[in-house]
mmCIF file of C-alpha atoms in Angstrom:
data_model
loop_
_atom_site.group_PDB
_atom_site.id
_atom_site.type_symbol
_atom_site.label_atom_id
_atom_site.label_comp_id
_atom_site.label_asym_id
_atom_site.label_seq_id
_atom_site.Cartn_x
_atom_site.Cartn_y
_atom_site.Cartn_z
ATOM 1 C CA UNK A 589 -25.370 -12.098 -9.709
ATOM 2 C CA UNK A 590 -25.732 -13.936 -6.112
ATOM 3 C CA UNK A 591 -24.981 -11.881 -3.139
ATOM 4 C CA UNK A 592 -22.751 -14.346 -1.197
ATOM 5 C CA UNK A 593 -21.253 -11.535 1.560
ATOM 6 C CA UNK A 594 -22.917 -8.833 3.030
ATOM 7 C CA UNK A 595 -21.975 -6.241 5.274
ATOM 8 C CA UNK A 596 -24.281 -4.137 7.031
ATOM 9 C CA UNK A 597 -23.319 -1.229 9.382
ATOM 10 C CA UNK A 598 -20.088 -2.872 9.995
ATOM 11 C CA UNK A 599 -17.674 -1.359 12.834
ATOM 12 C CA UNK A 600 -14.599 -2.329 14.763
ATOM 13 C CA UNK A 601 -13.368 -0.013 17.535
ATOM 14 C CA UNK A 602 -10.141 -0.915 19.643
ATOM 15 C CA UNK A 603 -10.690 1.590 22.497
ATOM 16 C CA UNK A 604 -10.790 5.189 21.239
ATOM 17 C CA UNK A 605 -9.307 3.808 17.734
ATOM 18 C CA UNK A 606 -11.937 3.395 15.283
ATOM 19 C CA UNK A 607 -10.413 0.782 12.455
ATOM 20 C CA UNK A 608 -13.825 -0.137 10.536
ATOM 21 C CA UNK A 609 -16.325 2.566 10.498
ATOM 22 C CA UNK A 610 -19.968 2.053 9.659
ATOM 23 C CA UNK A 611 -18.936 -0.252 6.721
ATOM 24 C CA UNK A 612 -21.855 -1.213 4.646
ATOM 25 C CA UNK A 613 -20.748 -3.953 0.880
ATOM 26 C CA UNK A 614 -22.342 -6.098 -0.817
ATOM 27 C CA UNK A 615 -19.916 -8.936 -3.274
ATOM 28 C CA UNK A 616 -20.886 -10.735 -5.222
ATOM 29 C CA UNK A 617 -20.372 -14.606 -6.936
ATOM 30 C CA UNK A 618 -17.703 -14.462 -10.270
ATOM 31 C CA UNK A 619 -15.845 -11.131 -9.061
ATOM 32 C CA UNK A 620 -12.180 -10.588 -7.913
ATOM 33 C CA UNK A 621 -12.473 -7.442 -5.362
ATOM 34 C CA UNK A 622 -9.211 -6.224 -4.901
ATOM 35 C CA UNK A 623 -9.342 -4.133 -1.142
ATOM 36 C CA UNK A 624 -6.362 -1.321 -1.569
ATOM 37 C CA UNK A 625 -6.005 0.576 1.346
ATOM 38 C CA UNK A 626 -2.316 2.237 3.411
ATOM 39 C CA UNK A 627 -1.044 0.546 6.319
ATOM 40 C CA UNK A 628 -3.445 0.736 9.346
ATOM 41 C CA UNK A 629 -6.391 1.280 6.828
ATOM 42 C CA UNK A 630 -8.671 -1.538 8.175
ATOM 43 C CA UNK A 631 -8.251 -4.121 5.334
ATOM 44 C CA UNK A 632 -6.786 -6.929 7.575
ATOM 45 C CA UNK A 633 -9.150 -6.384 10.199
ATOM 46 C CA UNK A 634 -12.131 -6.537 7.823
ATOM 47 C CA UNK A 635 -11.100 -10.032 6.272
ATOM 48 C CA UNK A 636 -10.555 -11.318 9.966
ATOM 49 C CA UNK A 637 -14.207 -9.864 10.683
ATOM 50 C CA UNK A 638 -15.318 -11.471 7.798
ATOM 51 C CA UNK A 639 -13.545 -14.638 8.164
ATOM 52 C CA UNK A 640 -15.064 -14.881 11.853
ATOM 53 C CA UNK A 641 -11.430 -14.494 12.974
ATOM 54 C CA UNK A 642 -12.675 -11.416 14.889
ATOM 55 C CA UNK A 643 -15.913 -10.121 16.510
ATOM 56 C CA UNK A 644 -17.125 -6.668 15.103
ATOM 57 C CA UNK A 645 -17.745 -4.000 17.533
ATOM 58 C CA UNK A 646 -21.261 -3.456 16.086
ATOM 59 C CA UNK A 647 -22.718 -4.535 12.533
ATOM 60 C CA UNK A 648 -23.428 -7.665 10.967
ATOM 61 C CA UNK A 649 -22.082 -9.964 8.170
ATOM 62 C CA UNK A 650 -23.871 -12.090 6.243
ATOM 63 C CA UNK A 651 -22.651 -14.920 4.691
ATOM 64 C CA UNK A 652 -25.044 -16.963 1.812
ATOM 65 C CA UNK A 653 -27.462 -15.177 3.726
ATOM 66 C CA UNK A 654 -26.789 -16.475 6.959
ATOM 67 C CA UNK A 655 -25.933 -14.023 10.169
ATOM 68 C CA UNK A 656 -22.205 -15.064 10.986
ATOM 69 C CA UNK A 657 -23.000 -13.807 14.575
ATOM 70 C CA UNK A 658 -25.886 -16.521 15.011
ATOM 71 C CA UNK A 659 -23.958 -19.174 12.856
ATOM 72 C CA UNK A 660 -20.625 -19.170 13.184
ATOM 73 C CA UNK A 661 -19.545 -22.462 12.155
ATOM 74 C CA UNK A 662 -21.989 -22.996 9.160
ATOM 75 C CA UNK A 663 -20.773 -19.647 8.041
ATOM 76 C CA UNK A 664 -17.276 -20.467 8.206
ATOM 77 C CA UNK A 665 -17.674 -23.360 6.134
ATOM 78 C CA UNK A 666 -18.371 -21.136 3.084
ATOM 79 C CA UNK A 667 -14.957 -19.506 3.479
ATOM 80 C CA UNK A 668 -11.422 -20.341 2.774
ATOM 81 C CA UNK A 669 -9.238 -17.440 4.652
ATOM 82 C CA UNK A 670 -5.362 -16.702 3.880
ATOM 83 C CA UNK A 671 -4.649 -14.417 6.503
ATOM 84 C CA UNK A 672 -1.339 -12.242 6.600
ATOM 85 C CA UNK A 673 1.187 -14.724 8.162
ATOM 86 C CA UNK A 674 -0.776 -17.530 8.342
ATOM 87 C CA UNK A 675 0.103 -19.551 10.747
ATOM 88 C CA UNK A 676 2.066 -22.993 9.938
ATOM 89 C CA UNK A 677 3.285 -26.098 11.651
ATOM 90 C CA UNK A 678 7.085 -26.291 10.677
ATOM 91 C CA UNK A 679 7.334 -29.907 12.113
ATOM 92 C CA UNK A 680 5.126 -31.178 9.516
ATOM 93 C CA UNK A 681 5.681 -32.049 5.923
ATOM 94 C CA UNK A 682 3.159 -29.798 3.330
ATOM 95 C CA UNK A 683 0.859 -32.816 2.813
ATOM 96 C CA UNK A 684 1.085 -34.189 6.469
ATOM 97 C CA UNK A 685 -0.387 -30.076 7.109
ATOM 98 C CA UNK A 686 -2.936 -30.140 4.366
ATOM 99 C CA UNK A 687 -4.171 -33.689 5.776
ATOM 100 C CA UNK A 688 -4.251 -32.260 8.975
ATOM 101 C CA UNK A 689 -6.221 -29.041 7.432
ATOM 102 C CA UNK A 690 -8.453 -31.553 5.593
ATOM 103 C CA UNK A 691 -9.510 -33.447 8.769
ATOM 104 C CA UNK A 692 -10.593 -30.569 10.288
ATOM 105 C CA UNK A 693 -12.615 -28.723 7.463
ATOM 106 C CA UNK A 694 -14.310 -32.131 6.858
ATOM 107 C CA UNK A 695 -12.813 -32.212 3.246
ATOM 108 C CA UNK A 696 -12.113 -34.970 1.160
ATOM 109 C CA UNK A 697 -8.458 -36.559 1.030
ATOM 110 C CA UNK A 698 -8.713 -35.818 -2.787
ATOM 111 C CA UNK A 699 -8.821 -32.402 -2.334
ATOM 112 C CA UNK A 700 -5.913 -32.379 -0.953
ATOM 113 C CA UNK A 701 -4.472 -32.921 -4.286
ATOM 114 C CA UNK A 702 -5.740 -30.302 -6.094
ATOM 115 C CA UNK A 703 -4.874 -28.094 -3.661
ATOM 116 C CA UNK A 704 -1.279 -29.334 -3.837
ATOM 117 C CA UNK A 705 -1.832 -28.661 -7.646
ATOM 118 C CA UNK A 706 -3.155 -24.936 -7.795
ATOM 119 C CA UNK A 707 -0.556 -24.192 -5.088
ATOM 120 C CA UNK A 708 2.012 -25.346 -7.399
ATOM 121 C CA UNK A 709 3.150 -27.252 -4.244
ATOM 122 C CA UNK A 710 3.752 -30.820 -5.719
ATOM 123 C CA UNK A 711 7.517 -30.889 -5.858
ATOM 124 C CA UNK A 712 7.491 -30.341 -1.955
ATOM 125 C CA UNK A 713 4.794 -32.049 -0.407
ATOM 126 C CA UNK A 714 6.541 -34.293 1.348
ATOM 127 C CA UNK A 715 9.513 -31.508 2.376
ATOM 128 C CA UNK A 716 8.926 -29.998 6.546
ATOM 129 C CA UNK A 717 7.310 -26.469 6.687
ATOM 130 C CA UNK A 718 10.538 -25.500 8.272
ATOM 131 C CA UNK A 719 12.926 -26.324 5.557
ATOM 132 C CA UNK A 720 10.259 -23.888 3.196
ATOM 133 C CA UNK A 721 11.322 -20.192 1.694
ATOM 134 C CA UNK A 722 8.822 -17.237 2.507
ATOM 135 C CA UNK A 723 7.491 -17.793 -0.671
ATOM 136 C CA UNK A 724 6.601 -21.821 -0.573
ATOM 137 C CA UNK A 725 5.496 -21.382 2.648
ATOM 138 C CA UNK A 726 2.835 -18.489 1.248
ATOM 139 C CA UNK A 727 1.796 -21.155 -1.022
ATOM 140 C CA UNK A 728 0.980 -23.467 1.565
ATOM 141 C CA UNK A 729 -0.916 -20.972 3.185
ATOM 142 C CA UNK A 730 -2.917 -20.243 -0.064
ATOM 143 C CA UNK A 731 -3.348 -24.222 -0.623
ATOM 144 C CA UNK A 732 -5.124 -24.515 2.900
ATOM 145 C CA UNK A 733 -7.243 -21.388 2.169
ATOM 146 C CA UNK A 734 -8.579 -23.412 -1.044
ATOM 147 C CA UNK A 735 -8.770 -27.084 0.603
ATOM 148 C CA UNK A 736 -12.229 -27.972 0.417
ATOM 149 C CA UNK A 737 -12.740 -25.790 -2.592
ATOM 150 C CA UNK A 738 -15.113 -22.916 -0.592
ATOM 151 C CA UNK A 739 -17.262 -20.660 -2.481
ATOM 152 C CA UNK A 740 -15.491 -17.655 -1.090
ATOM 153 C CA UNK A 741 -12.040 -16.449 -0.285
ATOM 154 C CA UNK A 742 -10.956 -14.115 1.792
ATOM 155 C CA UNK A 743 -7.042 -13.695 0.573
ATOM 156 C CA UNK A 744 -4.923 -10.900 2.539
ATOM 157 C CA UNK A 745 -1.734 -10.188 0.606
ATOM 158 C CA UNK A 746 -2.049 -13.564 -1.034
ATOM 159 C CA UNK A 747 1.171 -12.585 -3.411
ATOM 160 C CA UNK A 748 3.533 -11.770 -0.607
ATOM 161 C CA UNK A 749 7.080 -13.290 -0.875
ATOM 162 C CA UNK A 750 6.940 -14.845 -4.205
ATOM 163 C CA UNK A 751 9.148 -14.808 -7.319
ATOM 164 C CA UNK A 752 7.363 -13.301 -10.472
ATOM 165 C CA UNK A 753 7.147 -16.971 -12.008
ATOM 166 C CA UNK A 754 5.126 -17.462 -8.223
ATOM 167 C CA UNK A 755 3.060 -14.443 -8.529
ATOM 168 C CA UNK A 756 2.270 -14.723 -12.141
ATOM 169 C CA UNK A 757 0.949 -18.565 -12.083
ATOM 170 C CA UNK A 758 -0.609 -17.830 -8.167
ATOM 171 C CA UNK A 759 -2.951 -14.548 -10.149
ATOM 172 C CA UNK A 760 -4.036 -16.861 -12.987
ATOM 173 C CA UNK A 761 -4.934 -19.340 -10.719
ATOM 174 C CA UNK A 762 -7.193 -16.639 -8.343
ATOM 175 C CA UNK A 763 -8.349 -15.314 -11.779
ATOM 176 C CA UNK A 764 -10.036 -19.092 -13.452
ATOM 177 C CA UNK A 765 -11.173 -19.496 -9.636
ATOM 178 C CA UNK A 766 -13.144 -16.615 -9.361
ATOM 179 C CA UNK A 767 -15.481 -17.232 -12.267
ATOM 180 C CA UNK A 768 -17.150 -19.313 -9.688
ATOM 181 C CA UNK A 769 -16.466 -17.900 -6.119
ATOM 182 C CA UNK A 770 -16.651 -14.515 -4.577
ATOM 183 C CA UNK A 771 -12.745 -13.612 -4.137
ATOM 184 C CA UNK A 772 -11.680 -11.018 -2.124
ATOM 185 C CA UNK A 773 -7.996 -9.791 -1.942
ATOM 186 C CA UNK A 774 -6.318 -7.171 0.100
ATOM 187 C CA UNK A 775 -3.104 -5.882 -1.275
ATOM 188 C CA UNK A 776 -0.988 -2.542 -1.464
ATOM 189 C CA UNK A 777 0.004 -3.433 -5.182
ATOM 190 C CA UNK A 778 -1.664 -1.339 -7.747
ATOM 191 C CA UNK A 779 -0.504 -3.118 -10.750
ATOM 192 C CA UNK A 780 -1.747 -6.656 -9.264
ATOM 193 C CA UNK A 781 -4.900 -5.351 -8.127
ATOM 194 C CA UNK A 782 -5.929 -3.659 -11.841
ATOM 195 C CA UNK A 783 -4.369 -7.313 -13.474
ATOM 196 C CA UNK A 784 -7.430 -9.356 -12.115
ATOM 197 C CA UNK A 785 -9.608 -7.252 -10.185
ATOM 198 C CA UNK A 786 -13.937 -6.860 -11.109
ATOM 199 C CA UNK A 787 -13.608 -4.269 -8.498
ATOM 200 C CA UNK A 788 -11.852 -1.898 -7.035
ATOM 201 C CA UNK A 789 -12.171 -0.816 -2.979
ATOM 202 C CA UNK A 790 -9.971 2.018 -1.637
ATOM 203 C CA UNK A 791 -9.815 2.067 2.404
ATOM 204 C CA UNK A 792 -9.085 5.083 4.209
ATOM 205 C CA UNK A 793 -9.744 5.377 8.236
ATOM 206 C CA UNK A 794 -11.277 2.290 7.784
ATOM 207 C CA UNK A 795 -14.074 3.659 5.729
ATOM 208 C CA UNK A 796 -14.859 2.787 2.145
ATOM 209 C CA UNK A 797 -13.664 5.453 0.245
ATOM 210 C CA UNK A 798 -14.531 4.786 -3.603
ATOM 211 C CA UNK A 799 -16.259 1.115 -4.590
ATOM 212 C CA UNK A 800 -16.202 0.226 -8.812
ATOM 213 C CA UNK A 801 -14.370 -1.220 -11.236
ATOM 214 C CA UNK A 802 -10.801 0.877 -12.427
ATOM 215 C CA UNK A 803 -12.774 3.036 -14.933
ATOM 216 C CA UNK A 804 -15.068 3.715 -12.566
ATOM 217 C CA UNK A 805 -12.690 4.865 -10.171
ATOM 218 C CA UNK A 806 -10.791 7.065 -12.347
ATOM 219 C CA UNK A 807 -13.913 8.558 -13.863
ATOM 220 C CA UNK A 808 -15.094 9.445 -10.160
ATOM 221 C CA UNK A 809 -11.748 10.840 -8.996
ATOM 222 C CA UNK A 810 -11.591 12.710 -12.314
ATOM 223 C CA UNK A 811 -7.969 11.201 -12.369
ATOM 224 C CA UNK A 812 -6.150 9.062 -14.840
ATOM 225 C CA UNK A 813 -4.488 5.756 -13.233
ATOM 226 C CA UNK A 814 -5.481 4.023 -10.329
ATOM 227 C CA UNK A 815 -2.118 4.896 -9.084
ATOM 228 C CA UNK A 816 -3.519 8.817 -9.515
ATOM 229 C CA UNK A 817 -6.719 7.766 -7.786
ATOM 230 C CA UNK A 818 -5.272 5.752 -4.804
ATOM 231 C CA UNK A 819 -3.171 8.797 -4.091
ATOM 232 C CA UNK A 820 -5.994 11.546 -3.778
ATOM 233 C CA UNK A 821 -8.260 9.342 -2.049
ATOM 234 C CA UNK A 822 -5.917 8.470 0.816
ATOM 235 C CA UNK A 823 -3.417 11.566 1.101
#
């Protein structure tokens, strides 16, 4: 498999608070890597490092091979980013948004539709931002991540707010994506993570504290659920 993201030595101090520590991955193209981690872990400030939301303290990423540091913008291209609360204009309708979203990342107004479509946002494209639940409005966050069809995602708490119906449709979606991206999802639910995930990646302290798929994990923690694993690895 193609190495699309790399991270070598990767660190992110705030002051005296260390929240990535000497991270060093490698993902890959066709895998779902779900990062599971306790509040304050370092999983949202990884996927803004990675997105180029956010400039590590020391370390480099690598994205398609290219140093994000030296080429920001062609780098960013690559990636479609859902952060957590992703910001929204609320005087817009959906599609007026995703138009505006398209313009920017240079993709084409078709696109736009398919977005709409794996969003499941049809029914209220032309409805304001404002007038949107938590959930719809999560949904239009997820449709701008995947405008322009990227060959990565970078998807933090991509589930949050929605109905089961939502979250059920939303997770196959991810899943047929990812047979030809590099998807990775931060999320503090165990069941969603072992329903798609290639790979498993526990934070603690912001280090890496177990990589591999569920077997893997369980076989290495000498435990018997993820749940188990999760639990000994960050108490």
């Amino acid at each position: 498999m193609a190495i699309s993201v790399r991270l070598e030595h990767l660190r992110k101090n705030y002051g005296n608070i260390m929240a990535v520590a000497d991270l060093n991955a490698e993902f890959y193209e066709g895998q779902i890597v779900a990062l599971l981690g306790e509040n304050g872990a370092g999983k949202s400030t990884l996927l803004n490092m990675m997105a180029g939301f956010l400039a590590p303290s020391s370390g480099k990423i690598l994205i398609e091979g290219e140093d994000m540091s030296l080429t920001p913008e062609s780098c960013k291209k690559n990636i479609g980013f859902l952060p957590e609360g992703s910001p929204l204009y609320d005087d817009m309708t959906v599609r007026e948004f995703l138009n505006y979203m398209a313009d920017l990342k240079g993709a084409e107004t078709s696109q736009i539709d398919e977005a709409l479509a794996k969003a499941n946002l049809e029914e209220v494209s032309a409805c304001k931002i404002d007038a949107l639940s938590k959930g719809y409005r999560r949904r239009v966050g997820f449709a701008c991540a995947v405008l322009g069809d990227p060959p990565i995602l970078l998807l933090d708490e991509p589930t949050d707010g929605l109905d089961p119906n939502q979250k059920a449709h939303l997770l196959g979606i991810i899943k047929d994506m990812s047979k030809k991206k590099t998807i990775i999802i931060s999320t503090h639910l165990l069941d969603e993570a072992e329903q798609i995930a290639h790979r498993i990646m526990i934070m603690h302290r912001g280090m890496i504290k177990i990589d591999g798929c569920k077997d893997a994990v369980c076989k290495q923690t000498r435990t018997v659920s993820l749940e188990n694993a999760f639990i000994k690895l960050t108490r």
